[in-house]
PDB file of C-alpha atoms in Angstrom:
ATOM      1  CA  MET A1085     -64.466 -12.198  14.818  1.00 52.00           C
ATOM      2  CA  SER A1086     -65.813 -15.055  12.656  1.00 57.00           C
ATOM      3  CA  ASP A1087     -63.634 -17.987  11.608  1.00 57.00           C
ATOM      4  CA  LYS A1088     -63.895 -16.887   7.960  1.00 55.00           C
ATOM      5  CA  LYS A1089     -62.570 -13.418   8.726  1.00 56.00           C
ATOM      6  CA  LYS A1090     -59.721 -14.917  10.768  1.00 56.00           C
ATOM      7  CA  GLU A1091     -58.878 -17.308   7.902  1.00 57.00           C
ATOM      8  CA  GLY A1092     -58.977 -14.425   5.405  1.00 57.00           C
ATOM      9  CA  GLY A1093     -56.604 -12.356   7.563  1.00 62.00           C
ATOM     10  CA  VAL A1094     -54.125 -15.205   7.869  1.00 61.00           C
ATOM     11  CA  LEU A1095     -54.215 -15.832   4.107  1.00 65.00           C
ATOM     12  CA  SER A1096     -53.621 -12.140   3.438  1.00 73.00           C
ATOM     13  CA  ILE A1097     -50.559 -12.122   5.717  1.00 73.00           C
ATOM     14  CA  LEU A1098     -49.231 -15.285   4.076  1.00 71.00           C
ATOM     15  CA  LYS A1099     -49.689 -13.762   0.617  1.00 76.00           C
ATOM     16  CA  ASP A1100     -47.877 -10.554   1.621  1.00 74.00           C
ATOM     17  CA  THR A1101     -45.065 -12.554   3.199  1.00 80.00           C
ATOM     18  CA  LEU A1102     -44.703 -14.763   0.129  1.00 78.00           C
ATOM     19  CA  ALA A1103     -44.632 -11.697  -2.128  1.00 79.00           C
ATOM     20  CA  LEU A1104     -41.838 -10.134  -0.056  1.00 81.00           C
ATOM     21  CA  VAL A1105     -39.859 -13.383  -0.114  1.00 76.00           C
ATOM     22  CA  LEU A1106     -40.200 -13.620  -3.904  1.00 79.00           C
ATOM     23  CA  ILE A1107     -39.180  -9.988  -4.372  1.00 84.00           C
ATOM     24  CA  THR A1108     -36.117 -10.552  -2.158  1.00 82.00           C
ATOM     25  CA  LEU A1109     -35.139 -13.691  -4.072  1.00 79.00           C
ATOM     26  CA  VAL A1110     -35.498 -11.985  -7.450  1.00 81.00           C
ATOM     27  CA  ALA A1111     -33.464  -8.984  -6.247  1.00 78.00           C
ATOM     28  CA  ALA A1112     -30.727 -11.289  -4.914  1.00 77.00           C
ATOM     29  CA  VAL A1113     -30.554 -13.170  -8.209  1.00 78.00           C
ATOM     30  CA  LEU A1114     -30.354  -9.922 -10.186  1.00 77.00           C
ATOM     31  CA  LEU A1115     -27.633  -8.506  -7.914  1.00 76.00           C
ATOM     32  CA  GLY A1116     -25.671 -11.733  -8.241  1.00 73.00           C
ATOM     33  CA  PHE A1117     -25.944 -11.562 -12.022  1.00 70.00           C
ATOM     34  CA  VAL A1118     -24.813  -7.932 -12.125  1.00 67.00           C
ATOM     35  CA  HIS A1119     -21.868  -8.736  -9.859  1.00 63.00           C
ATOM     36  CA  GLU A1120     -20.896 -11.682 -12.061  1.00 67.00           C
ATOM     37  CA  VAL A1121     -20.986  -9.515 -15.174  1.00 64.00           C
ATOM     38  CA  THR A1122     -19.061  -6.569 -13.705  1.00 67.00           C
ATOM     39  CA  ALA A1123     -16.590  -8.366 -11.399  1.00 66.00           C
ATOM     40  CA  GLU A1124     -14.082  -9.304 -14.108  1.00 73.00           C
ATOM     41  CA  PRO A1125     -13.930  -5.844 -15.810  1.00 75.00           C
ATOM     42  CA  ILE A1126     -13.563  -4.174 -12.393  1.00 74.00           C
ATOM     43  CA  ALA A1127     -10.785  -6.563 -11.389  1.00 66.00           C
ATOM     44  CA  LYS A1128      -8.969  -5.937 -14.688  1.00 73.00           C
ATOM     45  CA  ARG A1129      -9.267  -2.182 -14.241  1.00 71.00           C
ATOM     46  CA  GLU A1130      -7.961  -2.327 -10.674  1.00 59.00           C
ATOM     47  CA  GLU A1131      -5.027  -4.441 -11.804  1.00 66.00           C
ATOM     48  CA  GLN A1132      -4.271  -1.980 -14.616  1.00 70.00           C
ATOM     49  CA  ASP A1133      -4.414   0.989 -12.221  1.00 63.00           C
ATOM     50  CA  LYS A1134      -2.091  -0.795  -9.799  1.00 68.00           C
ATOM     51  CA  GLN A1135       0.417  -1.609 -12.530  1.00 71.00           C
ATOM     52  CA  GLU A1136       0.378   2.001 -13.754  1.00 74.00           C
ATOM     53  CA  ALA A1137       1.014   3.223 -10.206  1.00 74.00           C
ATOM     54  CA  TYR A1138       3.906   0.805  -9.859  1.00 81.00           C
ATOM     55  CA  LEU A1139       5.503   1.962 -13.106  1.00 79.00           C
ATOM     56  CA  ALA A1140       5.098   5.617 -12.066  1.00 82.00           C
ATOM     57  CA  ILE A1141       7.035   4.911  -8.889  1.00 91.00           C
ATOM     58  CA  PHE A1142       9.870   3.311 -10.853  1.00 92.00           C
ATOM     59  CA  PRO A1143      10.708   5.421 -13.951  1.00 89.00           C
ATOM     60  CA  GLY A1144      12.087   3.423 -16.852  1.00 88.00           C
ATOM     61  CA  ALA A1145      10.467   0.171 -15.719  1.00 89.00           C
ATOM     62  CA  SER A1146       8.807  -1.993 -18.351  1.00 90.00           C
ATOM     63  CA  ALA A1147       7.288  -4.814 -16.270  1.00 90.00           C
ATOM     64  CA  VAL A1148       6.389  -5.497 -12.660  1.00 92.00           C
ATOM     65  CA  GLU A1149       6.122  -9.020 -11.190  1.00 93.00           C
ATOM     66  CA  GLU A1150       4.161  -9.425  -7.954  1.00 93.00           C
ATOM     67  CA  SER A1151       5.130 -11.837  -5.204  1.00 93.00           C
ATOM     68  CA  LYS A1152       2.236 -14.185  -6.015  1.00 93.00           C
ATOM     69  CA  ASP A1153       4.022 -14.941  -9.285  1.00 93.00           C
ATOM     70  CA  VAL A1154       7.545 -15.226  -7.804  1.00 94.00           C
ATOM     71  CA  PRO A1155       7.866 -17.997  -5.176  1.00 94.00           C
ATOM     72  CA  GLU A1156      11.238 -16.854  -3.813  1.00 94.00           C
ATOM     73  CA  LEU A1157       9.847 -13.357  -3.315  1.00 94.00           C
ATOM     74  CA  ALA A1158       6.739 -14.707  -1.613  1.00 94.00           C
ATOM     75  CA  GLY A1159       8.949 -16.749   0.673  1.00 94.00           C
ATOM     76  CA  ALA A1160      10.961 -13.687   1.642  1.00 93.00           C
ATOM     77  CA  LEU A1161       7.759 -11.805   2.495  1.00 93.00           C
ATOM     78  CA  VAL A1162       6.721 -14.578   4.882  1.00 92.00           C
ATOM     79  CA  SER A1163       9.969 -14.033   6.776  1.00 88.00           C
ATOM     80  CA  ALA A1164       9.920 -10.222   6.518  1.00 90.00           C
ATOM     81  CA  GLU A1165       9.142  -9.613  10.187  1.00 87.00           C
ATOM     82  CA  GLU A1166      12.171 -11.638  11.275  1.00 87.00           C
ATOM     83  CA  LEU A1167      14.412  -9.595   8.977  1.00 85.00           C
ATOM     84  CA  LEU A1168      13.546  -6.291  10.620  1.00 87.00           C
ATOM     85  CA  THR A1169      15.418  -5.081  13.672  1.00 84.00           C
ATOM     86  CA  GLU A1170      13.507  -4.849  16.956  1.00 84.00           C
ATOM     87  CA  GLU A1171      13.125  -1.081  16.560  1.00 84.00           C
ATOM     88  CA  TYR A1172      11.153  -1.445  13.329  1.00 87.00           C
ATOM     89  CA  ARG A1173       9.472  -4.792  14.026  1.00 87.00           C
ATOM     90  CA  LYS A1174       7.175  -3.181  16.601  1.00 86.00           C
ATOM     91  CA  ALA A1175       5.736  -0.622  14.189  1.00 89.00           C
ATOM     92  CA  VAL A1176       6.386  -1.661  10.599  1.00 93.00           C
ATOM     93  CA  THR A1177       4.989  -4.456   8.442  1.00 93.00           C
ATOM     94  CA  VAL A1178       6.154  -5.311   4.943  1.00 95.00           C
ATOM     95  CA  ASP A1179       2.938  -5.997   3.033  1.00 94.00           C
ATOM     96  CA  GLU A1180       4.046  -6.642  -0.541  1.00 94.00           C
ATOM     97  CA  ALA A1181       7.121  -6.749  -2.750  1.00 95.00           C
ATOM     98  CA  CYS A1182       7.470  -6.786  -6.530  1.00 95.00           C
ATOM     99  CA  LEU A1183      10.291  -7.271  -9.018  1.00 96.00           C
ATOM    100  CA  VAL A1184      10.847  -4.466 -11.529  1.00 95.00           C
ATOM    101  CA  ARG A1185      12.332  -5.292 -14.938  1.00 94.00           C
ATOM    102  CA  ASP A1186      13.393  -3.301 -17.982  1.00 93.00           C
ATOM    103  CA  GLU A1187      12.454  -4.009 -21.605  1.00 92.00           C
ATOM    104  CA  ALA A1188      15.185  -6.647 -21.872  1.00 93.00           C
ATOM    105  CA  GLY A1189      13.858  -8.463 -18.800  1.00 92.00           C
ATOM    106  CA  GLU A1190      16.769  -7.456 -16.621  1.00 94.00           C
ATOM    107  CA  LEU A1191      16.071  -6.752 -12.951  1.00 95.00           C
ATOM    108  CA  MET A1192      16.133  -3.034 -12.125  1.00 95.00           C
ATOM    109  CA  GLY A1193      15.053  -3.233  -8.500  1.00 95.00           C
ATOM    110  CA  TYR A1194      12.012  -3.703  -6.311  1.00 96.00           C
ATOM    111  CA  ILE A1195       8.757  -2.055  -5.340  1.00 96.00           C
ATOM    112  CA  ILE A1196       7.999  -2.416  -1.642  1.00 95.00           C
ATOM    113  CA  THR A1197       4.691  -1.776   0.159  1.00 95.00           C
ATOM    114  CA  VAL A1198       4.918  -1.128   3.901  1.00 94.00           C
ATOM    115  CA  THR A1199       2.656  -0.018   6.732  1.00 94.00           C
ATOM    116  CA  ASP A1200       3.756   1.983   9.765  1.00 92.00           C
ATOM    117  CA  LYS A1201       1.309   1.704  12.664  1.00 91.00           C
ATOM    118  CA  LYS A1202       2.391   4.856  14.499  1.00 87.00           C
ATOM    119  CA  GLY A1203       1.057   7.732  12.425  1.00 87.00           C
ATOM    120  CA  PHE A1204      -0.694  10.568  14.262  1.00 87.00           C
ATOM    121  CA  GLY A1205      -4.046   9.618  12.668  1.00 88.00           C
ATOM    122  CA  GLY A1206      -3.473   5.874  12.520  1.00 88.00           C
ATOM    123  CA  ALA A1207      -1.584   3.463  10.291  1.00 90.00           C
ATOM    124  CA  ILE A1208       0.222   4.901   7.254  1.00 90.00           C
ATOM    125  CA  ARG A1209       0.559   2.637   4.204  1.00 92.00           C
ATOM    126  CA  MET A1210       3.032   3.576   1.508  1.00 91.00           C
ATOM    127  CA  VAL A1211       4.733   2.105  -1.536  1.00 93.00           C
ATOM    128  CA  PHE A1212       8.195   2.957  -2.850  1.00 95.00           C
ATOM    129  CA  GLY A1213      10.672   1.897  -5.529  1.00 95.00           C
ATOM    130  CA  TYR A1214      14.183   0.722  -4.681  1.00 96.00           C
ATOM    131  CA  SER A1215      16.871   0.355  -7.345  1.00 95.00           C
ATOM    132  CA  LEU A1216      19.681  -2.188  -7.214  1.00 94.00           C
ATOM    133  CA  ASP A1217      22.186   0.590  -6.478  1.00 91.00           C
ATOM    134  CA  GLY A1218      20.321   1.484  -3.293  1.00 92.00           C
ATOM    135  CA  VAL A1219      18.337   4.538  -4.399  1.00 93.00           C
ATOM    136  CA  VAL A1220      14.661   5.226  -3.655  1.00 95.00           C
ATOM    137  CA  THR A1221      13.076   5.956  -7.050  1.00 95.00           C
ATOM    138  CA  GLY A1222       9.587   7.028  -5.985  1.00 93.00           C
ATOM    139  CA  LEU A1223       7.209   7.197  -3.036  1.00 93.00           C
ATOM    140  CA  GLU A1224       3.420   7.241  -2.885  1.00 90.00           C
ATOM    141  CA  PHE A1225       0.866   6.813  -0.101  1.00 90.00           C
ATOM    142  CA  LEU A1226      -1.890   4.207  -0.223  1.00 88.00           C
ATOM    143  CA  SER A1227      -3.461   5.137   3.113  1.00 85.00           C
ATOM    144  CA  LEU A1228      -2.866   8.363   5.032  1.00 83.00           C
ATOM    145  CA  LYS A1229      -5.326   9.733   7.594  1.00 79.00           C
ATOM    146  CA  GLU A1230      -3.272  12.539   9.034  1.00 75.00           C
ATOM    147  CA  THR A1231      -4.416  16.070   9.896  1.00 74.00           C
ATOM    148  CA  ALA A1232      -5.110  18.392   6.965  1.00 80.00           C
ATOM    149  CA  GLY A1233      -2.552  21.177   6.744  1.00 73.00           C
ATOM    150  CA  TYR A1234      -0.081  19.242   8.899  1.00 70.00           C
ATOM    151  CA  GLY A1235       0.573  15.511   8.559  1.00 79.00           C
ATOM    152  CA  LEU A1236      -1.478  15.277   5.385  1.00 82.00           C
ATOM    153  CA  GLU A1237       1.191  17.434   3.725  1.00 83.00           C
ATOM    154  CA  ALA A1238       3.274  14.273   3.480  1.00 84.00           C
ATOM    155  CA  GLU A1239       0.979  13.337   0.600  1.00 82.00           C
ATOM    156  CA  LYS A1240      -0.037  16.796  -0.629  1.00 84.00           C
ATOM    157  CA  ASN A1241       3.480  18.229  -0.778  1.00 85.00           C
ATOM    158  CA  PRO A1242       5.593  16.455  -3.430  1.00 88.00           C
ATOM    159  CA  GLU A1243       8.630  18.534  -2.454  1.00 90.00           C
ATOM    160  CA  TRP A1244       8.639  16.938   0.985  1.00 91.00           C
ATOM    161  CA  ARG A1245       8.525  13.424  -0.495  1.00 90.00           C
ATOM    162  CA  LYS A1246      11.427  14.292  -2.823  1.00 91.00           C
ATOM    163  CA  GLN A1247      13.747  14.296   0.194  1.00 92.00           C
ATOM    164  CA  PHE A1248      13.621  10.490   0.110  1.00 93.00           C
ATOM    165  CA  LEU A1249      14.372  10.183  -3.594  1.00 92.00           C
ATOM    166  CA  GLY A1250      17.705   9.740  -5.322  1.00 88.00           C
ATOM    167  CA  VAL A1251      19.566   9.301  -2.031  1.00 82.00           C
ATOM    168  CA  THR A1252      21.900   6.426  -1.255  1.00 80.00           C
ATOM    169  CA  THR A1253      21.818   6.125   2.515  1.00 77.00           C
ATOM    170  CA  GLY A1254      21.939   3.601   5.327  1.00 81.00           C
ATOM    171  CA  LEU A1255      18.713   4.736   6.969  1.00 89.00           C
ATOM    172  CA  PHE A1256      16.787   8.007   6.959  1.00 92.00           C
ATOM    173  CA  THR A1257      16.610  10.247  10.022  1.00 92.00           C
ATOM    174  CA  VAL A1258      14.212  13.078  10.876  1.00 91.00           C
ATOM    175  CA  THR A1259      15.517  16.528  11.725  1.00 88.00           C
ATOM    176  CA  LYS A1260      13.665  19.642  12.889  1.00 75.00           C
ATOM    177  CA  THR A1261      16.372  22.035  11.736  1.00 62.00           C
ATOM    178  CA  ASP A1262      14.882  22.711   8.273  1.00 60.00           C
ATOM    179  CA  ALA A1263      18.430  22.731   6.959  1.00 56.00           C
ATOM    180  CA  LYS A1264      19.224  23.701   3.399  1.00 57.00           C
ATOM    181  CA  ASP A1265      20.236  20.930   1.019  1.00 55.00           C
ATOM    182  CA  ASP A1266      23.864  22.038   0.935  1.00 56.00           C
ATOM    183  CA  VAL A1267      24.265  21.615   4.712  1.00 59.00           C
ATOM    184  CA  LYS A1268      22.050  18.603   5.344  1.00 67.00           C
ATOM    185  CA  GLU A1269      23.576  15.267   6.203  1.00 77.00           C
ATOM    186  CA  GLU A1270      22.877  12.473   3.762  1.00 78.00           C
ATOM    187  CA  GLY A1271      19.580  10.788   4.586  1.00 86.00           C
ATOM    188  CA  GLU A1272      18.274  13.632   6.799  1.00 90.00           C
ATOM    189  CA  ILE A1273      14.572  14.386   6.349  1.00 91.00           C
ATOM    190  CA  ASP A1274      13.166  17.776   7.378  1.00 90.00           C
ATOM    191  CA  ALA A1275      10.116  17.207   9.563  1.00 90.00           C
ATOM    192  CA  LEU A1276       6.818  18.580   8.325  1.00 90.00           C
ATOM    193  CA  SER A1277       5.868  21.744  10.185  1.00 87.00           C
ATOM    194  CA  GLY A1278       3.665  20.795  13.138  1.00 88.00           C
ATOM    195  CA  ALA A1279       3.706  17.115  12.153  1.00 88.00           C
ATOM    196  CA  THR A1280       6.800  15.529  13.662  1.00 90.00           C
ATOM    197  CA  ILE A1281       4.916  12.311  14.539  1.00 91.00           C
ATOM    198  CA  THR A1282       3.812  11.872  10.922  1.00 91.00           C
ATOM    199  CA  SER A1283       7.315  12.615   9.650  1.00 93.00           C
ATOM    200  CA  ARG A1284       8.816  10.026  11.974  1.00 93.00           C
ATOM    201  CA  ALA A1285       6.200   7.430  11.073  1.00 92.00           C
ATOM    202  CA  VAL A1286       6.818   7.836   7.348  1.00 94.00           C
ATOM    203  CA  THR A1287      10.580   7.724   7.860  1.00 94.00           C
ATOM    204  CA  GLN A1288      10.303   4.692  10.105  1.00 94.00           C
ATOM    205  CA  GLY A1289       8.152   2.896   7.536  1.00 94.00           C
ATOM    206  CA  MET A1290      10.639   3.694   4.798  1.00 95.00           C
ATOM    207  CA  ASN A1291      13.529   2.425   6.897  1.00 95.00           C
ATOM    208  CA  GLY A1292      11.764  -0.859   7.603  1.00 94.00           C
ATOM    209  CA  GLY A1293      11.161  -1.251   3.882  1.00 95.00           C
ATOM    210  CA  LEU A1294      14.789  -0.402   3.115  1.00 95.00           C
ATOM    211  CA  LEU A1295      16.019  -3.152   5.411  1.00 94.00           C
ATOM    212  CA  PHE A1296      13.843  -5.652   3.596  1.00 95.00           C
ATOM    213  CA  ALA A1297      14.826  -4.379   0.140  1.00 95.00           C
ATOM    214  CA  ARG A1298      18.521  -4.703   0.976  1.00 93.00           C
ATOM    215  CA  TYR A1299      17.928  -8.286   2.041  1.00 94.00           C
ATOM    216  CA  LEU A1300      16.364  -9.016  -1.362  1.00 95.00           C
ATOM    217  CA  VAL A1301      19.450  -7.613  -3.084  1.00 94.00           C
ATOM    218  CA  GLU A1302      21.835  -9.538  -0.825  1.00 93.00           C
ATOM    219  CA  GLN A1303      20.004 -12.784  -1.506  1.00 93.00           C
ATOM    220  CA  GLY A1304      19.970 -12.171  -5.248  1.00 93.00           C
ATOM    221  CA  ILE A1305      16.197 -12.539  -5.377  1.00 93.00           C
ATOM    222  CA  GLY A1306      14.865 -11.947  -8.858  1.00 91.00           C
ATOM    223  CA  GLY A1307      18.349 -12.050 -10.337  1.00 86.00           C
ATOM    224  CA  ALA A1308      20.018  -9.261  -8.322  1.00 81.00           C
ATOM    225  CA  LYS A1309      23.812  -9.183  -8.739  1.00 76.00           C
TER     226      LYS A1309
END
């Protein structure tokens, strides 16, 4: 092959390479611009969705204050693991806590986000409301990877979740008896059919969150009396 042909081949490769580099740079700049334009609206929408979910968990609430805006609440979260008993410390983490206020600005209770690591399909993340008089006001799942038709019923079946609501109890316990409401002990939770592990994980997560919520009340965090 002549020197001219070799030189022409090298130049062709260099041109193709340069073209690809330029295309990549232009694409990166455009993607960065699109991200910059859309990032703020997306963040605002996500924040709005989260606030709406919080208010749905705590009926009658007017405002929710996250821990990042309440130093004493953030400080309690840092110490959350130490506040749990050994039984719950191994499986449960308290991920977030919020203050819930009414229209007059008075504290109504807290919204607690917890994760239990011992679900049948992996970690279960849930969020619940806790009033100052010790009642769970609502419960929703943020992450649940249990088996369809069994453990997934914890999310799909609102009647099962209702067992946790409106009850003033020390801690919840799981029972397999499927007892009727008029003969159940306070705080007893009927296990989901074929999903005892899921039922126990959810109950364990709730109990860990309850221990933390009671600490917030005892310490008067947010203005609790």
